[in-house]
Amino acid sequence: MDDMITKLMNAKPYELPSSVSQAFRVVSSPRFFLRIAERSDMASSDEEKKKLTTLADNLASTVAAVVSTAKDKMDECASIVETIVKAAAEPSTGEFLVPLSADRIAAMQSELKRVDPDALNEGFLSIVDSWMNKSMQDGLDGMVVILQKVLQLYAGTQISRARTQLQTKVAAALTGQSPKEHEETMSSNGPPAILLEDLLNMDTDKWDVEIRNRVGEDNDSSRISKSALMGEVQRTIEGVVLGLESGSMAQRVQAEYLRELSSKIEAIAT
């Protein structure tokens, strides 16, 4: 704690917001401010005492600003989630009818895809998670289903976007083109990759039928082989999901989504 106080005491004022954000739990605690006061009382010089007093004042305003900014961001995330959830309501009545119709799911997906990908972050997922927990506590089973669908649509959309970015970067590196140049000339993917993209962009309730219709055993030349599709899923896990921040909600949600898809492939394509 003393090392942190000394570091902040000698930091430039414009460096405080970043430092406070990184160690918010520590620097916003009453104990931290109490320790600054204790050190001020024990200061060996007027200059040191003045620095500590100034630090306490600057910290108080900086902490308040960081809290306000965080609240604004969470309010923005809540607004995004609310917009997607509202798309699940029937246009004529405003009611939420579960199971959701194909039109309502398509409307939810459309709203989600309009959102800036950077806004589909940990704050967004935290809001969905907190609303889902509250709905469970209140016995709102229908809303739980809708919020689960939000997470499924989120995972499919983000994984699909990440796959496209990864494929473009890798292929561009191999060809010597810039990612943008390669994206303009990139040829279509093979059948397993195309099928996976289709699965990522459809309602998960349709997975069973789609896999049954398009996947077969390795010796069935008329269909995509089970092993080829599973290989595509595994490469996606390794190239996309494992590249996310370890332990993050994004990694957990996307990994669970692909595990569910893998289980569907294993169960149906036999």
GROMACS .gro file of C-alpha atoms in nm, residues 32-254:
model
  223
   32PHE     CA    1  -0.603   0.360   0.157
   33PHE     CA    2  -0.713   0.716   0.237
   34LEU     CA    3  -0.653   0.654   0.606
   35ARG     CA    4  -0.297   0.545   0.530
   36ILE     CA    5  -0.240   0.863   0.327
   37ALA     CA    6  -0.353   1.066   0.629
   38GLU     CA    7  -0.123   0.867   0.858
   39ARG     CA    8   0.173   0.927   0.631
   40SER     CA    9   0.086   1.295   0.609
   41ASP     CA   10   0.098   1.320   0.990
   42MET     CA   11   0.436   1.146   0.989
   43ALA     CA   12   0.577   1.346   0.698
   44SER     CA   13   0.935   1.461   0.752
   45SER     CA   14   0.898   1.775   0.541
   46ASP     CA   15   0.638   2.030   0.444
   47GLU     CA   16   0.686   1.935   0.078
   48GLU     CA   17   0.604   1.569   0.143
   49LYS     CA   18   0.304   1.668   0.355
   50LYS     CA   19   0.177   1.894   0.078
   51LYS     CA   20   0.218   1.615  -0.180
   52LEU     CA   21   0.018   1.372   0.032
   53THR     CA   22  -0.258   1.624   0.098
   54THR     CA   23  -0.278   1.704  -0.272
   55LEU     CA   24  -0.282   1.333  -0.354
   56ALA     CA   25  -0.578   1.273  -0.122
   57ASP     CA   26  -0.774   1.556  -0.284
   58ASN     CA   27  -0.689   1.446  -0.639
   59LEU     CA   28  -0.765   1.082  -0.561
   60ALA     CA   29  -1.108   1.164  -0.424
   61SER     CA   30  -1.209   1.348  -0.742
   62THR     CA   31  -1.044   1.087  -0.967
   63VAL     CA   32  -1.221   0.797  -0.794
   64ALA     CA   33  -1.552   0.978  -0.833
   65ALA     CA   34  -1.482   1.035  -1.203
   66VAL     CA   35  -1.386   0.671  -1.260
   67VAL     CA   36  -1.702   0.553  -1.085
   68SER     CA   37  -1.913   0.790  -1.293
   69THR     CA   38  -1.747   0.674  -1.616
   70ALA     CA   39  -1.796   0.309  -1.523
   71LYS     CA   40  -2.162   0.376  -1.446
   72ASP     CA   41  -2.208   0.551  -1.779
   73LYS     CA   42  -2.055   0.253  -1.959
   74MET     CA   43  -2.274   0.006  -1.772
   75ASP     CA   44  -2.581   0.219  -1.849
   76GLU     CA   45  -2.481   0.207  -2.216
   77CYS     CA   46  -2.444  -0.172  -2.199
   78ALA     CA   47  -2.783  -0.204  -2.030
   79SER     CA   48  -2.938   0.004  -2.307
   80ILE     CA   49  -2.790  -0.229  -2.571
   81VAL     CA   50  -2.921  -0.539  -2.393
   82GLU     CA   51  -3.262  -0.378  -2.352
   83THR     CA   52  -3.282  -0.302  -2.726
   84ILE     CA   53  -3.201  -0.663  -2.817
   85VAL     CA   54  -3.447  -0.802  -2.563
   86LYS     CA   55  -3.725  -0.569  -2.683
   87ALA     CA   56  -3.683  -0.716  -3.030
   88ALA     CA   57  -3.807  -1.047  -2.884
   89ALA     CA   58  -4.147  -0.895  -2.808
   90GLU     CA   59  -4.438  -0.943  -3.045
   91PRO     CA   60  -4.474  -0.620  -3.251
   92SER     CA   61  -4.852  -0.613  -3.229
   93THR     CA   62  -4.889  -0.669  -2.853
   94GLY     CA   63  -4.548  -0.609  -2.696
   95GLU     CA   64  -4.575  -0.948  -2.526
   96PHE     CA   65  -4.291  -1.193  -2.489
   97LEU     CA   66  -4.408  -1.529  -2.623
   98VAL     CA   67  -4.187  -1.830  -2.550
   99PRO     CA   68  -4.079  -2.029  -2.740
  100LEU     CA   69  -3.971  -1.742  -2.960
  101SER     CA   70  -4.082  -1.742  -3.322
  102ALA     CA   71  -3.827  -1.745  -3.603
  103ASP     CA   72  -3.916  -1.384  -3.681
  104ARG     CA   73  -3.846  -1.269  -3.326
  105ILE     CA   74  -3.512  -1.448  -3.316
  106ALA     CA   75  -3.418  -1.295  -3.650
  107ALA     CA   76  -3.513  -0.952  -3.515
  108MET     CA   77  -3.295  -1.006  -3.208
  109GLN     CA   78  -3.003  -1.115  -3.424
  110SER     CA   79  -3.049  -0.813  -3.648
  111GLU     CA   80  -3.039  -0.576  -3.350
  112LEU     CA   81  -2.731  -0.748  -3.207
  113LYS     CA   82  -2.544  -0.727  -3.537
  114ARG     CA   83  -2.611  -0.352  -3.552
  115VAL     CA   84  -2.415  -0.305  -3.230
  116ASP     CA   85  -2.050  -0.201  -3.255
  117PRO     CA   86  -1.852  -0.525  -3.196
  118ASP     CA   87  -1.639  -0.346  -2.935
  119ALA     CA   88  -1.956  -0.275  -2.734
  120LEU     CA   89  -2.026  -0.649  -2.705
  121ASN     CA   90  -1.777  -0.662  -2.421
  122GLU     CA   91  -1.754  -0.787  -2.064
  123GLY     CA   92  -1.990  -0.511  -1.950
  124PHE     CA   93  -2.252  -0.628  -2.199
  125LEU     CA   94  -2.216  -0.988  -2.082
  126SER     CA   95  -2.226  -0.885  -1.716
  127ILE     CA   96  -2.559  -0.709  -1.772
  128VAL     CA   97  -2.707  -1.015  -1.947
  129ASP     CA   98  -2.580  -1.237  -1.666
  130SER     CA   99  -2.717  -1.014  -1.390
  131TRP     CA  100  -3.056  -0.983  -1.561
  132MET     CA  101  -3.070  -1.359  -1.605
  133ASN     CA  102  -2.993  -1.420  -1.237
  134LYS     CA  103  -3.259  -1.170  -1.134
  135SER     CA  104  -3.513  -1.332  -1.369
  136MET     CA  105  -3.436  -1.673  -1.220
  137GLN     CA  106  -3.486  -1.536  -0.868
  138ASP     CA  107  -3.817  -1.378  -0.969
  139GLY     CA  108  -3.939  -1.694  -1.143
  140LEU     CA  109  -3.951  -1.527  -1.487
  141ASP     CA  110  -3.869  -1.840  -1.683
  142GLY     CA  111  -3.965  -1.686  -2.017
  143MET     CA  112  -3.721  -1.398  -1.972
  144VAL     CA  113  -3.447  -1.646  -1.876
  145VAL     CA  114  -3.502  -1.823  -2.211
  146ILE     CA  115  -3.484  -1.490  -2.397
  147LEU     CA  116  -3.161  -1.387  -2.224
  148GLN     CA  117  -3.010  -1.728  -2.296
  149LYS     CA  118  -3.096  -1.668  -2.661
  150VAL     CA  119  -2.916  -1.332  -2.641
  151LEU     CA  120  -2.602  -1.512  -2.524
  152GLN     CA  121  -2.632  -1.772  -2.801
  153LEU     CA  122  -2.673  -1.504  -3.068
  154TYR     CA  123  -2.383  -1.309  -2.918
  155ALA     CA  124  -2.153  -1.613  -2.922
  156GLY     CA  125  -2.237  -1.715  -3.277
  157THR     CA  126  -2.194  -1.361  -3.408
  158GLN     CA  127  -1.866  -1.289  -3.229
  159ILE     CA  128  -1.712  -1.626  -3.317
  160SER     CA  129  -1.808  -1.582  -3.682
  161ARG     CA  130  -1.654  -1.234  -3.689
  162ALA     CA  131  -1.336  -1.354  -3.520
  163ARG     CA  132  -1.304  -1.648  -3.763
  164THR     CA  133  -1.327  -1.412  -4.059
  165GLN     CA  134  -1.063  -1.180  -3.914
  166LEU     CA  135  -0.831  -1.469  -3.830
  167GLN     CA  136  -0.867  -1.634  -4.172
  168THR     CA  137  -0.801  -1.303  -4.345
  169LYS     CA  138  -0.488  -1.228  -4.141
  170VAL     CA  139  -0.342  -1.577  -4.179
  171ALA     CA  140  -0.409  -1.601  -4.551
  172ALA     CA  141  -0.283  -1.248  -4.613
  173ALA     CA  142   0.040  -1.331  -4.429
  174LEU     CA  143   0.088  -1.639  -4.645
  175THR     CA  144   0.023  -1.453  -4.970
  176GLY     CA  145   0.211  -1.137  -4.877
  177GLN     CA  146  -0.100  -0.924  -4.920
  178SER     CA  147  -0.234  -0.681  -4.667
  179PRO     CA  148  -0.540  -0.813  -4.477
  180LYS     CA  149  -0.761  -0.564  -4.663
  181GLU     CA  150  -0.625  -0.668  -5.005
  182HIS     CA  151  -0.671  -1.035  -4.922
  183GLU     CA  152  -1.025  -0.983  -4.796
  184GLU     CA  153  -1.114  -0.836  -5.135
  185THR     CA  154  -0.974  -1.136  -5.326
  186MET     CA  155  -1.033  -1.416  -5.075
  187SER     CA  156  -1.187  -1.727  -5.227
  188SER     CA  157  -1.474  -1.913  -5.063
  189ASN     CA  158  -1.395  -2.156  -4.785
  190GLY     CA  159  -1.431  -2.532  -4.807
  191PRO     CA  160  -1.761  -2.711  -4.728
  192PRO     CA  161  -1.686  -2.774  -4.356
  193ALA     CA  162  -1.605  -2.406  -4.298
  194ILE     CA  163  -1.913  -2.295  -4.490
  195LEU     CA  164  -2.134  -2.527  -4.285
  196LEU     CA  165  -1.982  -2.404  -3.961
  197GLU     CA  166  -2.050  -2.044  -4.065
  198ASP     CA  167  -2.410  -2.139  -4.141
  199LEU     CA  168  -2.444  -2.298  -3.798
  200LEU     CA  169  -2.290  -1.996  -3.625
  201ASN     CA  170  -2.540  -1.764  -3.792
  202MET     CA  171  -2.858  -1.964  -3.733
  203ASP     CA  172  -3.080  -2.028  -3.435
  204THR     CA  173  -2.928  -2.302  -3.222
  205ASP     CA  174  -3.267  -2.477  -3.214
  206LYS     CA  175  -3.216  -2.554  -3.585
  207TRP     CA  176  -2.876  -2.718  -3.537
  208ASP     CA  177  -3.010  -3.073  -3.509
  209VAL     CA  178  -3.191  -3.067  -3.844
  210GLU     CA  179  -2.910  -2.884  -4.026
  211ILE     CA  180  -2.642  -3.124  -3.903
  212ARG     CA  181  -2.855  -3.428  -3.978
  213ASN     CA  182  -2.916  -3.304  -4.333
  214ARG     CA  183  -2.559  -3.205  -4.420
  215VAL     CA  184  -2.322  -3.423  -4.214
  216GLY     CA  185  -2.242  -3.789  -4.262
  217GLU     CA  186  -1.977  -4.049  -4.195
  218ASP     CA  187  -1.628  -4.012  -4.342
  219ASN     CA  188  -1.707  -4.265  -4.617
  220ASP     CA  189  -2.018  -4.075  -4.733
  221SER     CA  190  -1.895  -3.859  -5.024
  222SER     CA  191  -2.232  -3.691  -5.065
  223ARG     CA  192  -2.210  -3.517  -4.730
  224ILE     CA  193  -1.962  -3.326  -4.519
  225SER     CA  194  -1.777  -3.569  -4.296
  226LYS     CA  195  -1.825  -3.557  -3.923
  227SER     CA  196  -1.449  -3.551  -3.864
  228ALA     CA  197  -1.402  -3.258  -4.104
  229LEU     CA  198  -1.668  -3.050  -3.928
  230MET     CA  199  -1.532  -3.139  -3.584
  231GLY     CA  200  -1.186  -3.040  -3.706
  232GLU     CA  201  -1.321  -2.701  -3.811
  233VAL     CA  202  -1.482  -2.654  -3.469
  234GLN     CA  203  -1.159  -2.753  -3.293
  235ARG     CA  204  -0.953  -2.510  -3.500
  236THR     CA  205  -1.201  -2.240  -3.409
  237ILE     CA  206  -1.166  -2.319  -3.039
  238GLU     CA  207  -0.788  -2.304  -3.066
  239GLY     CA  208  -0.768  -1.999  -3.291
  240VAL     CA  209  -1.051  -1.789  -3.151
  241VAL     CA  210  -1.171  -1.893  -2.805
  242LEU     CA  211  -0.831  -1.972  -2.654
  243GLY     CA  212  -0.710  -1.634  -2.775
  244LEU     CA  213  -0.961  -1.453  -2.555
  245GLU     CA  214  -0.865  -1.327  -2.211
  246SER     CA  215  -0.837  -1.628  -1.983
  247GLY     CA  216  -1.128  -1.656  -1.743
  248SER     CA  217  -1.326  -1.379  -1.910
  249MET     CA  218  -1.701  -1.407  -1.958
  250ALA     CA  219  -1.647  -1.382  -2.334
  251GLN     CA  220  -1.425  -1.690  -2.327
  252ARG     CA  221  -1.665  -1.881  -2.102
  253VAL     CA  222  -1.976  -1.803  -2.309
  254GLN     CA  223  -1.812  -1.873  -2.645
   0.00000   0.00000   0.00000
